[in-house]
Short mmCIF file of C-alpha atoms and ligand atoms in Angstrom, two decimals:
data_model
loop_
_atom_site.label_atom_id
_atom_site.label_comp_id
_atom_site.label_asym_id
_atom_site.label_seq_id
_atom_site.Cartn_x
_atom_site.Cartn_y
_atom_site.Cartn_z
CA UNK D 1 0.00 0.00 0.00
CA UNK D 2 1.27 3.50 -0.84
CA UNK D 3 2.44 5.90 1.81
CA UNK D 4 3.53 9.51 1.69
CA UNK D 5 6.70 10.74 3.36
CA UNK D 6 7.00 14.41 4.26
CA UNK D 7 10.14 16.12 5.55
CA UNK D 8 8.93 19.19 7.38
CA UNK D 9 10.15 22.69 8.02
CA UNK D 10 10.23 23.88 4.41
CA UNK D 11 8.69 27.19 3.48
CA UNK D 12 6.36 26.86 0.50
CA UNK D 13 6.46 29.33 -2.35
CA UNK D 14 5.29 29.46 -5.94
CA UNK D 15 2.05 28.67 -7.72
CA UNK D 16 -0.43 25.83 -7.36
CA UNK D 17 -3.14 25.09 -9.92
CA UNK D 18 -6.48 23.91 -8.66
CA UNK D 19 -8.43 21.15 -10.38
CA UNK D 20 -12.15 20.58 -10.87
CA UNK D 21 -14.24 20.07 -7.75
CA UNK D 22 -14.80 16.43 -6.83
CA UNK D 23 -18.09 17.20 -5.11
CA UNK D 24 -19.38 19.12 -8.12
CA UNK D 25 -18.17 16.55 -10.66
CA UNK D 26 -19.87 13.62 -8.91
CA UNK D 27 -23.49 14.84 -9.12
CA UNK D 28 -22.91 16.47 -12.51
CA UNK D 29 -21.63 13.20 -14.03
CA UNK D 30 -24.61 11.41 -12.46
CA UNK D 31 -26.95 13.97 -14.05
CA UNK D 32 -26.03 12.45 -17.44
CA UNK D 33 -28.49 9.67 -16.46
CA UNK D 34 -31.32 12.14 -17.04
CA UNK D 35 -30.95 12.51 -20.83
CA UNK D 36 -30.35 10.30 -23.85
CA UNK D 37 -27.39 11.32 -25.97
CA UNK D 38 -23.84 12.43 -25.45
CA UNK D 39 -22.89 15.00 -22.81
CA UNK D 40 -19.38 16.38 -22.46
CA UNK D 41 -17.73 17.49 -19.22
CA UNK D 42 -14.46 19.41 -18.98
CA UNK D 43 -12.14 20.05 -16.05
CA UNK D 44 -13.03 16.65 -14.58
CA UNK D 45 -10.42 15.84 -11.91
CA UNK D 46 -8.44 12.61 -12.05
CA UNK D 47 -9.51 11.10 -8.72
CA UNK D 48 -10.50 7.72 -7.31
CA UNK D 49 -14.02 8.94 -6.55
CA UNK D 50 -14.42 9.94 -10.20
CA UNK D 51 -13.28 6.44 -11.24
CA UNK D 52 -15.85 5.02 -8.81
CA UNK D 53 -18.73 7.05 -10.24
CA UNK D 54 -17.60 6.19 -13.77
CA UNK D 55 -17.66 2.47 -12.85
CA UNK D 56 -21.12 2.83 -11.34
CA UNK D 57 -22.51 4.69 -14.37
CA UNK D 58 -20.96 2.10 -16.71
CA UNK D 59 -22.61 -0.63 -14.66
CA UNK D 60 -25.97 1.12 -15.15
CA UNK D 61 -25.49 1.07 -18.94
CA UNK D 62 -23.99 4.52 -19.54
CA UNK D 63 -21.15 4.75 -22.05
CA UNK D 64 -18.29 6.60 -20.35
CA UNK D 65 -15.19 7.83 -22.20
CA UNK D 66 -12.43 9.79 -20.51
CA UNK D 67 -9.58 11.60 -22.22
CA UNK D 68 -7.48 13.71 -19.86
CA UNK D 69 -9.81 16.13 -18.12
CA UNK D 70 -12.68 15.56 -20.54
CA UNK D 71 -15.37 12.98 -19.91
CA UNK D 72 -18.03 12.07 -22.46
CA UNK D 73 -21.09 10.25 -21.18
CA UNK D 74 -24.02 8.80 -23.09
CA UNK D 75 -26.97 7.39 -21.18
CA UNK D 76 -28.75 6.20 -24.35
CA UNK D 77 -28.09 2.62 -23.22
CA UNK D 78 -29.34 3.12 -19.66
CA UNK D 79 -30.88 -0.22 -18.77
CA UNK D 80 -29.90 -1.28 -15.27
CA UNK D 81 -31.63 0.17 -12.22
CA UNK D 82 -29.42 -1.44 -9.59
CA UNK D 83 -26.41 0.10 -7.82
CA UNK D 84 -24.78 -2.85 -6.05
CA UNK D 85 -23.10 -2.87 -2.65
CA UNK D 86 -19.63 -3.46 -4.09
CA UNK D 87 -19.74 -0.17 -5.99
CA UNK D 88 -21.65 1.91 -3.39
CA UNK D 89 -19.41 0.92 -0.47
CA UNK D 90 -16.43 2.49 -2.26
CA UNK D 91 -18.16 5.84 -2.36
CA UNK D 92 -21.20 7.04 -0.41
CA UNK D 93 -22.07 9.63 -3.04
CA UNK D 94 -23.29 6.70 -5.19
CA UNK D 95 -26.65 7.30 -3.50
CA UNK D 96 -26.98 10.21 -5.97
CA UNK D 97 -28.18 7.78 -8.66
CA UNK D 98 -31.36 7.05 -6.68
CA UNK D 99 -33.39 10.11 -7.75
CA UNK D 100 -32.34 10.07 -11.44
CA UNK D 101 -32.97 6.31 -11.78
CA UNK D 102 -36.50 6.57 -10.41
CA UNK D 103 -37.12 9.60 -12.66
CA UNK D 104 -35.82 7.84 -15.80
CA UNK D 105 -36.50 4.12 -15.29
CA UNK D 106 -39.41 4.38 -12.81
CA UNK D 107 -37.49 2.22 -10.36
CA UNK D 108 -34.17 1.94 -8.58
CA UNK D 109 -32.45 -0.51 -6.29
CA UNK D 110 -29.49 1.14 -4.57
CA UNK D 111 -27.37 -0.32 -1.80
CA UNK D 112 -27.62 1.66 1.44
CA UNK D 113 -24.30 3.45 1.92
CA UNK D 114 -24.03 2.86 5.68
CA UNK D 115 -21.99 5.00 8.05
CA UNK D 116 -18.40 6.07 7.56
CA UNK D 117 -15.46 7.31 9.59
CA UNK D 118 -16.92 10.79 10.12
CA UNK D 119 -20.46 9.91 11.22
CA UNK D 120 -23.59 7.82 10.77
CA UNK D 121 -24.57 9.84 7.69
CA UNK D 122 -28.18 8.71 7.27
CA UNK D 123 -30.11 9.25 4.02
CA UNK D 124 -33.54 9.60 5.65
CA UNK D 125 -34.06 13.06 4.13
CA UNK D 126 -33.37 11.78 0.60
CA UNK D 127 -35.96 9.02 1.16
CA UNK D 128 -38.56 11.25 2.83
CA UNK D 129 -38.46 13.65 -0.12
CA UNK D 130 -38.75 10.90 -2.72
CA UNK D 131 -41.70 9.41 -0.82
CA UNK D 132 -43.37 12.84 -0.77
CA UNK D 133 -42.96 12.89 -4.55
CA UNK D 134 -44.98 9.69 -4.72
CA UNK D 135 -42.27 7.00 -4.75
CA UNK D 136 -42.92 3.68 -3.03
CA UNK D 137 -39.90 3.01 -0.86
CA UNK D 138 -38.79 -0.20 0.81
CA UNK D 139 -35.58 -1.07 2.59
CA UNK D 140 -34.77 -4.73 1.97
CA UNK D 141 -31.58 -6.75 2.36
CA UNK D 142 -29.47 -3.61 2.72
CA UNK D 143 -30.93 -1.98 -0.38
CA UNK D 144 -33.29 0.94 -0.95
CA UNK D 145 -35.93 -0.08 -3.44
CA UNK D 146 -37.86 2.83 -4.88
CA UNK D 147 -40.44 2.96 -7.65
CA UNK D 148 -42.91 5.43 -9.14
CA UNK D 149 -44.66 5.48 -12.52
CA UNK D 150 -44.04 9.19 -12.59
CA UNK D 151 -42.84 11.26 -9.69
CA UNK D 152 -45.06 14.23 -8.91
CA UNK D 153 -44.23 17.71 -7.69
CA UNK D 154 -44.35 18.21 -3.94
CA UNK D 155 -43.57 20.66 -1.13
CA UNK D 156 -40.53 19.26 0.67
CA UNK D 157 -38.85 20.62 3.76
CA UNK D 158 -35.38 19.47 4.86
CA UNK D 159 -34.83 19.28 8.62
CA UNK D 160 -31.27 20.34 7.91
CA UNK D 161 -29.54 21.38 4.71
CA UNK D 162 -28.06 18.30 3.06
CA UNK D 163 -25.80 18.63 0.04
CA UNK D 164 -26.34 15.26 -1.67
CA UNK D 165 -29.95 15.15 -0.40
CA UNK D 166 -30.69 18.44 -2.18
CA UNK D 167 -28.90 17.19 -5.30
CA UNK D 168 -30.72 13.85 -5.32
CA UNK D 169 -34.17 15.41 -5.02
CA UNK D 170 -33.35 18.14 -7.51
CA UNK D 171 -32.48 15.45 -10.08
CA UNK D 172 -35.68 13.56 -9.24
CA UNK D 173 -37.85 16.70 -9.50
CA UNK D 174 -36.64 17.94 -12.91
CA UNK D 175 -38.64 15.20 -14.69
CA UNK D 176 -41.56 15.07 -12.22
CA UNK D 177 -45.12 15.99 -13.03
CA UNK D 178 -45.71 19.52 -11.69
CA UNK D 179 -43.84 21.89 -9.42
CA UNK D 180 -41.57 20.81 -6.57
CA UNK D 181 -40.56 23.28 -3.88
CA UNK D 182 -37.55 22.26 -1.79
CA UNK D 183 -37.11 24.30 1.39
CA UNK D 184 -34.09 24.69 3.65
CA UNK D 185 -31.84 23.26 0.94
CA UNK D 186 -28.04 23.29 0.81
CA UNK D 187 -26.59 26.41 -0.82
CA UNK D 188 -23.13 25.02 -1.56
CA UNK D 189 -21.50 26.08 -4.87
CA UNK D 190 -21.62 22.42 -5.92
CA UNK D 191 -25.43 22.46 -5.61
CA UNK D 192 -25.56 25.63 -7.71
CA UNK D 193 -23.24 24.04 -10.31
CA UNK D 194 -25.57 21.06 -10.59
CA UNK D 195 -28.64 23.30 -10.93
CA UNK D 196 -26.85 25.27 -13.68
CA UNK D 197 -26.01 22.02 -15.49
CA UNK D 198 -29.58 20.74 -15.25
CA UNK D 199 -30.94 24.06 -16.51
CA UNK D 200 -28.59 23.83 -19.50
CA UNK D 201 -30.13 20.41 -20.14
CA UNK D 202 -33.59 22.00 -20.31
CA UNK D 203 -34.65 21.77 -16.65
CA UNK D 204 -36.50 24.62 -14.96
CA UNK D 205 -34.88 25.22 -11.58
CA UNK D 206 -35.12 28.59 -9.85
CA UNK D 207 -33.49 29.70 -6.62
CA UNK D 208 -30.15 27.86 -6.74
CA UNK D 209 -27.84 29.37 -4.14
CA UNK D 210 -30.77 30.34 -1.89
CA UNK D 211 -32.50 28.12 0.67
CA UNK D 212 -35.59 27.52 -1.51
CA UNK D 213 -35.53 25.74 -4.87
CA UNK D 214 -38.55 25.80 -7.16
CA UNK D 215 -38.42 23.14 -9.83
CA UNK D 216 -40.98 22.90 -12.60
CA UNK D 217 -40.91 19.40 -14.04
CA UNK D 218 -40.40 18.95 -17.80
CA UNK D 219 -41.03 15.94 -20.10
CA UNK D 220 -37.39 15.35 -21.08
CA UNK D 221 -33.89 16.77 -20.82
CA UNK D 222 -31.24 16.96 -23.53
CA UNK D 223 -27.46 16.42 -23.36
CA UNK D 224 -25.12 19.30 -22.61
CA UNK D 225 -21.51 20.43 -22.38
CA UNK D 226 -20.20 21.95 -19.14
CA UNK D 227 -16.95 22.59 -17.29
CA UNK D 228 -16.63 21.56 -13.64
CA UNK D 229 -16.10 24.44 -11.19
CA UNK D 230 -12.78 24.66 -9.27
CA UNK D 231 -12.40 22.65 -6.08
CA UNK D 232 -12.82 25.05 -3.15
CA UNK D 233 -11.54 22.53 -0.60
CA UNK D 234 -8.35 21.84 -2.56
CA UNK D 235 -7.97 25.62 -2.83
CA UNK D 236 -8.44 26.07 0.91
CA UNK D 237 -5.99 23.28 1.68
CA UNK D 238 -3.23 25.02 -0.30
CA UNK D 239 -4.08 28.36 1.28
CA UNK D 240 -3.71 26.87 4.76
CA UNK D 241 -0.42 25.23 3.70
CA UNK D 242 0.90 28.66 2.69
CA UNK D 243 -0.06 30.21 6.03
CA UNK D 244 1.25 27.24 7.99
CA UNK D 245 4.73 27.27 6.44
CA UNK D 246 4.94 31.08 6.53
CA UNK D 247 5.13 30.72 2.77
CA UNK D 248 4.11 32.76 -0.24
CA UNK D 249 1.80 30.78 -2.47
CA UNK D 250 -0.45 31.87 -5.32
CA UNK D 251 -3.34 29.51 -5.87
CA UNK D 252 -4.48 29.64 -9.50
CA UNK D 253 -7.61 28.62 -11.41
CA UNK D 254 -9.78 28.81 -8.30
CA UNK D 255 -12.95 30.69 -7.38
CA UNK D 256 -12.18 32.85 -4.33
CA UNK D 257 -15.86 33.80 -4.01
CA UNK D 258 -16.49 30.25 -2.77
CA UNK D 259 -14.01 30.68 0.09
CA UNK D 260 -15.18 33.80 1.86
CA UNK D 261 -15.33 32.17 5.31
CA UNK D 262 -11.91 30.52 4.92
CA UNK D 263 -10.28 33.72 3.65
CA UNK D 264 -11.78 35.68 6.55
CA UNK D 265 -10.30 33.23 9.09
CA UNK D 266 -6.91 33.21 7.35
CA UNK D 267 -6.77 36.99 7.59
CA UNK D 268 -7.63 36.82 11.29
CA UNK D 269 -4.83 34.30 11.73
CA UNK D 270 -2.51 37.00 10.38
CA UNK D 271 -1.99 35.82 6.81
CA UNK D 272 -1.94 38.34 4.01
CA UNK D 273 -4.54 37.17 1.49
CA UNK D 274 -4.85 38.93 -1.84
CA UNK D 275 -7.61 38.02 -4.23
CA UNK D 276 -7.18 38.76 -7.91
CA UNK D 277 -9.73 37.25 -10.29
CA UNK D 278 -9.25 33.48 -10.25
CA UNK D 279 -6.07 33.71 -8.17
CA UNK D 280 -5.42 34.07 -4.48
CA UNK D 281 -2.02 34.91 -3.06
CA UNK D 282 -1.45 33.89 0.54
CA UNK D 283 1.56 35.06 2.49
CA UNK D 284 1.94 33.42 5.84
CA UNK D 285 2.40 35.52 8.99
CA UNK D 286 5.51 35.39 11.19
CA UNK D 287 3.29 34.67 14.15
CA UNK D 288 0.15 32.67 13.60
CA UNK D 289 -2.70 33.95 15.80
CA UNK D 290 -5.37 31.63 17.11
CA UNK D 291 -9.01 31.98 16.03
CA UNK D 292 -12.15 30.04 16.84
CA UNK D 293 -13.84 28.03 14.12
CA UNK D 294 -17.39 26.75 13.87
CA UNK D 295 -18.29 24.59 10.91
CA UNK D 296 -21.60 25.39 9.28
CA UNK D 297 -23.46 24.79 6.03
CA UNK D 298 -22.34 27.08 3.20
CA UNK D 299 -21.62 30.00 3.26
CA UNK D 300 -20.36 29.16 6.76
CA UNK D 301 -16.96 27.67 7.45
CA UNK D 302 -16.80 24.27 5.65
CA UNK D 303 -16.54 21.07 7.65
CA UNK D 304 -14.24 19.84 4.87
CA UNK D 305 -11.65 22.44 6.00
CA UNK D 306 -11.92 21.78 9.73
CA UNK D 307 -9.09 19.24 10.03
CA UNK D 308 -6.69 21.38 7.98
CA UNK D 309 -7.45 24.45 10.13
CA UNK D 310 -6.87 22.42 13.27
CA UNK D 311 -3.27 21.88 12.16
CA UNK D 312 -2.85 25.62 11.70
CA UNK D 313 -4.29 26.26 15.16
CA UNK D 314 -1.99 23.68 16.73
CA UNK D 315 1.01 25.84 15.84
CA UNK D 316 -0.73 29.18 16.54
CA UNK D 317 -0.24 31.43 19.56
CA UNK D 318 -2.98 30.85 22.09
CA UNK D 319 -6.11 28.81 22.46
CA UNK D 320 -8.60 27.99 19.76
CA UNK D 321 -12.01 26.36 20.02
CA UNK D 322 -13.09 24.38 16.98
CA UNK D 323 -16.76 23.41 16.94
CA UNK D 324 -17.95 20.80 14.48
CA UNK D 325 -21.67 21.15 13.88
CA UNK D 326 -22.11 19.10 10.69
CA UNK D 327 -20.79 15.62 11.45
CA UNK D 328 -20.88 14.00 14.89
CA UNK D 329 -17.57 12.17 14.62
CA UNK D 330 -15.30 14.40 12.64
CA UNK D 331 -12.43 14.60 15.11
CA UNK D 332 -10.80 11.27 14.34
CA UNK D 333 -7.71 13.08 13.06
CA UNK D 334 -7.14 14.43 16.57
CA UNK D 335 -5.47 11.31 17.93
CA UNK D 336 -3.12 11.21 14.95
CA UNK D 337 -2.29 14.92 15.29
CA UNK D 338 -1.56 14.31 18.97
CA UNK D 339 1.02 11.70 17.96
CA UNK D 340 2.81 14.55 16.18
CA UNK D 341 2.72 16.64 19.36
CA UNK D 342 -0.43 18.72 18.87
CA UNK D 343 -2.20 19.69 22.10
CA UNK D 344 -5.86 19.08 21.32
CA UNK D 345 -8.65 18.02 23.68
CA UNK D 346 -12.07 17.03 22.50
CA UNK D 347 -15.25 17.51 24.47
CA UNK D 348 -18.48 16.72 22.67
CA UNK D 349 -18.53 18.55 19.37
CA UNK D 350 -15.77 20.97 20.36
CA UNK D 351 -12.01 20.63 20.22
CA UNK D 352 -9.81 22.87 22.31
CA UNK D 353 -6.50 23.44 20.59
CA UNK D 354 -3.68 24.82 22.66
CA UNK D 355 -1.35 26.36 20.13
CA UNK D 356 2.40 26.83 19.92
CA UNK D 357 3.05 23.11 19.89
CA UNK D 358 6.19 22.10 18.11
CA UNK D 359 5.13 19.24 15.91
CA UNK D 360 7.54 16.40 15.33
CA UNK D 361 7.24 13.83 12.57
CA UNK D 362 5.97 10.29 13.20
CA UNK D 363 4.13 7.54 11.33
CA UNK D 364 0.40 8.34 11.21
CA UNK D 365 -2.68 6.75 9.75
CA UNK D 366 -5.10 8.57 7.44
CA UNK D 367 -8.71 7.90 8.41
CA UNK D 368 -10.75 9.88 5.91
CA UNK D 369 -10.13 12.19 3.02
CA UNK D 370 -9.81 15.56 4.77
CA UNK D 371 -8.09 14.02 7.80
CA UNK D 372 -5.45 12.73 5.39
CA UNK D 373 -4.91 16.21 4.01
CA UNK D 374 -4.49 17.54 7.54
CA UNK D 375 -1.77 14.98 8.25
CA UNK D 376 0.14 16.03 5.14
CA UNK D 377 -0.14 19.66 6.30
CA UNK D 378 1.10 18.71 9.75
CA UNK D 379 4.02 16.92 8.11
CA UNK D 380 4.92 20.12 6.27
CA UNK D 381 5.61 21.95 9.55
CA UNK D 382 6.75 19.07 11.73
CA UNK D 383 10.38 18.46 12.51
CA UNK D 384 11.73 15.34 10.84
CA UNK D 385 9.79 12.85 8.78
CA UNK D 386 6.06 12.25 8.86
CA UNK D 387 4.89 9.03 7.27
CA UNK D 388 1.24 9.13 6.23
CA UNK D 389 -0.22 5.67 5.74
CA UNK D 390 -3.47 4.59 4.05
CA UNK D 391 -3.19 7.31 1.45
CA UNK D 392 -5.96 5.77 -0.65
CA UNK D 393 -8.26 8.15 1.26
CA UNK D 394 -6.24 11.05 -0.11
CA UNK D 395 -6.38 9.73 -3.67
CA UNK D 396 -10.18 9.83 -3.51
CA UNK D 397 -10.17 13.61 -3.45
CA UNK D 398 -6.77 15.27 -4.05
CA UNK D 399 -5.17 14.99 -7.45
CA UNK D 400 -1.36 14.64 -7.45
CA UNK D 401 -1.13 16.39 -4.10
CA UNK D 402 2.49 15.37 -3.53
CA UNK D 403 3.51 16.69 -6.96
CA UNK D 404 1.76 20.00 -6.33
CA UNK D 405 3.40 20.40 -2.91
CA UNK D 406 6.81 19.37 -4.34
CA UNK D 407 6.52 22.08 -6.95
CA UNK D 408 6.09 24.58 -4.08
CA UNK D 409 9.30 23.40 -2.45
CA UNK D 410 8.00 20.75 -0.05
CA UNK D 411 10.07 17.63 0.54
CA UNK D 412 7.35 15.11 -0.05
CA UNK D 413 7.23 11.81 -1.90
CA UNK D 414 5.06 8.80 -2.38
CA UNK D 415 6.47 5.39 -1.64
CA UNK D 416 4.83 2.38 -3.25
N1 EPU H 1 -28.14 14.24 7.12
C1 EPU H 1 -29.22 13.60 7.69
N2 EPU H 1 -30.10 12.95 6.87
C2 EPU H 1 -29.94 12.91 5.53
C3 EPU H 1 -28.83 13.56 4.95
C4 EPU H 1 -27.94 14.23 5.77
O1 EPU H 1 -29.39 13.60 8.91
O2 EPU H 1 -30.77 12.31 4.85
C5 EPU H 1 -27.18 14.96 7.98
C6 EPU H 1 -25.78 14.36 7.95
O3 EPU H 1 -25.66 13.25 8.81
C7 EPU H 1 -24.95 15.55 8.37
C8 EPU H 1 -25.70 16.73 7.73
O4 EPU H 1 -27.01 16.25 7.46
O5 EPU H 1 -25.01 15.67 9.76
C9 EPU H 1 -25.11 17.27 6.45
O6 EPU H 1 -24.72 16.21 5.61
P1 EPU H 1 -24.83 16.29 4.04
O7 EPU H 1 -25.95 15.43 3.58
O8 EPU H 1 -24.84 17.70 3.59
O9 EPU H 1 -23.48 15.60 3.58
P2 EPU H 1 -23.26 14.79 2.27
O10 EPU H 1 -24.14 15.31 1.21
O11 EPU H 1 -23.30 13.34 2.56
C10 EPU H 1 -21.44 16.35 1.24
C11 EPU H 1 -20.04 16.20 0.75
C12 EPU H 1 -19.11 16.01 1.95
C13 EPU H 1 -19.24 17.22 2.86
C14 EPU H 1 -20.70 17.41 3.27
C15 EPU H 1 -20.96 18.66 4.10
C16 EPU H 1 -20.34 15.22 -1.42
C17 EPU H 1 -20.19 14.05 -2.30
N3 EPU H 1 -19.96 15.07 -0.15
O12 EPU H 1 -21.76 15.15 1.93
O13 EPU H 1 -17.79 15.93 1.44
O14 EPU H 1 -18.46 17.06 4.00
O15 EPU H 1 -21.55 17.48 2.10
O16 EPU H 1 -20.56 19.78 3.40
O17 EPU H 1 -20.77 16.28 -1.85
C18 EPU H 1 -15.56 15.22 1.37
O18 EPU H 1 -15.48 15.66 0.22
O19 EPU H 1 -14.54 14.85 2.01
C19 EPU H 1 -16.85 15.12 2.03
C20 EPU H 1 -17.06 14.35 3.09
#
């Protein structure tokens, strides 16, 4: 199994290019299920999760071709309504095929994703919404079985904003009979990117980016061509790396408007952040100040940046309180960071980080995607060598991360 070795204490400088957003690409590729004919997607990142969704779509009968960052999908041969356990267990976002399959094939059988390292992650809100649109839903032998001759428009309220829940129901509603109103939806840029894609395919979705979506069902959608938006979490990860190493890094091909909360915190930490079009230059401060962080649905501070910020706070001056309000178990990186010398105590959904720790390299284990990124960041400032194991988590969501950090002057390499 691959591992990544990082020699710390190098100041990063130079430019890093950001790839397409994993969490935008996944639902957008799935949306190809909703139309016959060939759709083309550009700026598709080369990631394990993208391979997983491509495998799943191929299994369902979609023709998938990938050349570099371009993917061409044709759902003309869509025939299979079952997403099996072996494919879904590799990636929870596979649940996104549920809504489109019911909309297109009138039925779907999708393995229940189950929990994961960061929480129980139920899909009750996806199922409640589909049921309100008239689907018959059964849970049998670990599978969700859903069917409806034609879904019908409905008024649906989400108890809490859910990103993939909003995306799933949006894709179900575009072909439903009548108007669907989704309230208290997720406002993440990835949700907006999916709504834009669906509208280009002929859907009628209003309100993307607000907490209410109004979707007027249409008879059919047509194929489209779109480019995937930049990955805001990859962007944020490089910005934190710049601040952490007191470096000077320009992050290119990103969308700074999607990172307002992260940029605000970085400035409070003392970093100099300059935004210029699709570039952000981050110059790290001499002394990193501590700030408190509370994760929230967009536009709040993203839970997917919490672990990376914790590393920054562990070498800051003073005390920081990090509250995680999205996932109940998203502090599993803490015990690994402690092995590197970080002073972090967890109580309920809050972590108290006592800064100024001198981190020192050690072997550590990656436990989920963003936790893995945080361990690489910790390695960049730790003394000596940090050995990050189980990097397959990292490969799910960061493209060529070691090459990008190397180009900035980090001493980092992958060992097979
Ligand atoms: N929730 C429910 N019931 C549901 C759905 C969600 O209780 O039916 C709860 C969840 O348990 C959680 C909260 O609602 O407490 C929000 O979860 P959400 O559904 O928004 O998460 P998700 O859609 O499963 C996406 C991203 C995650 C990201 C979260 C939060 C994708 C493919 N995944 O997950 O990304 O952390 O939104 O922003 O878009 C990652 O990329 O590393 C990652 C985990």
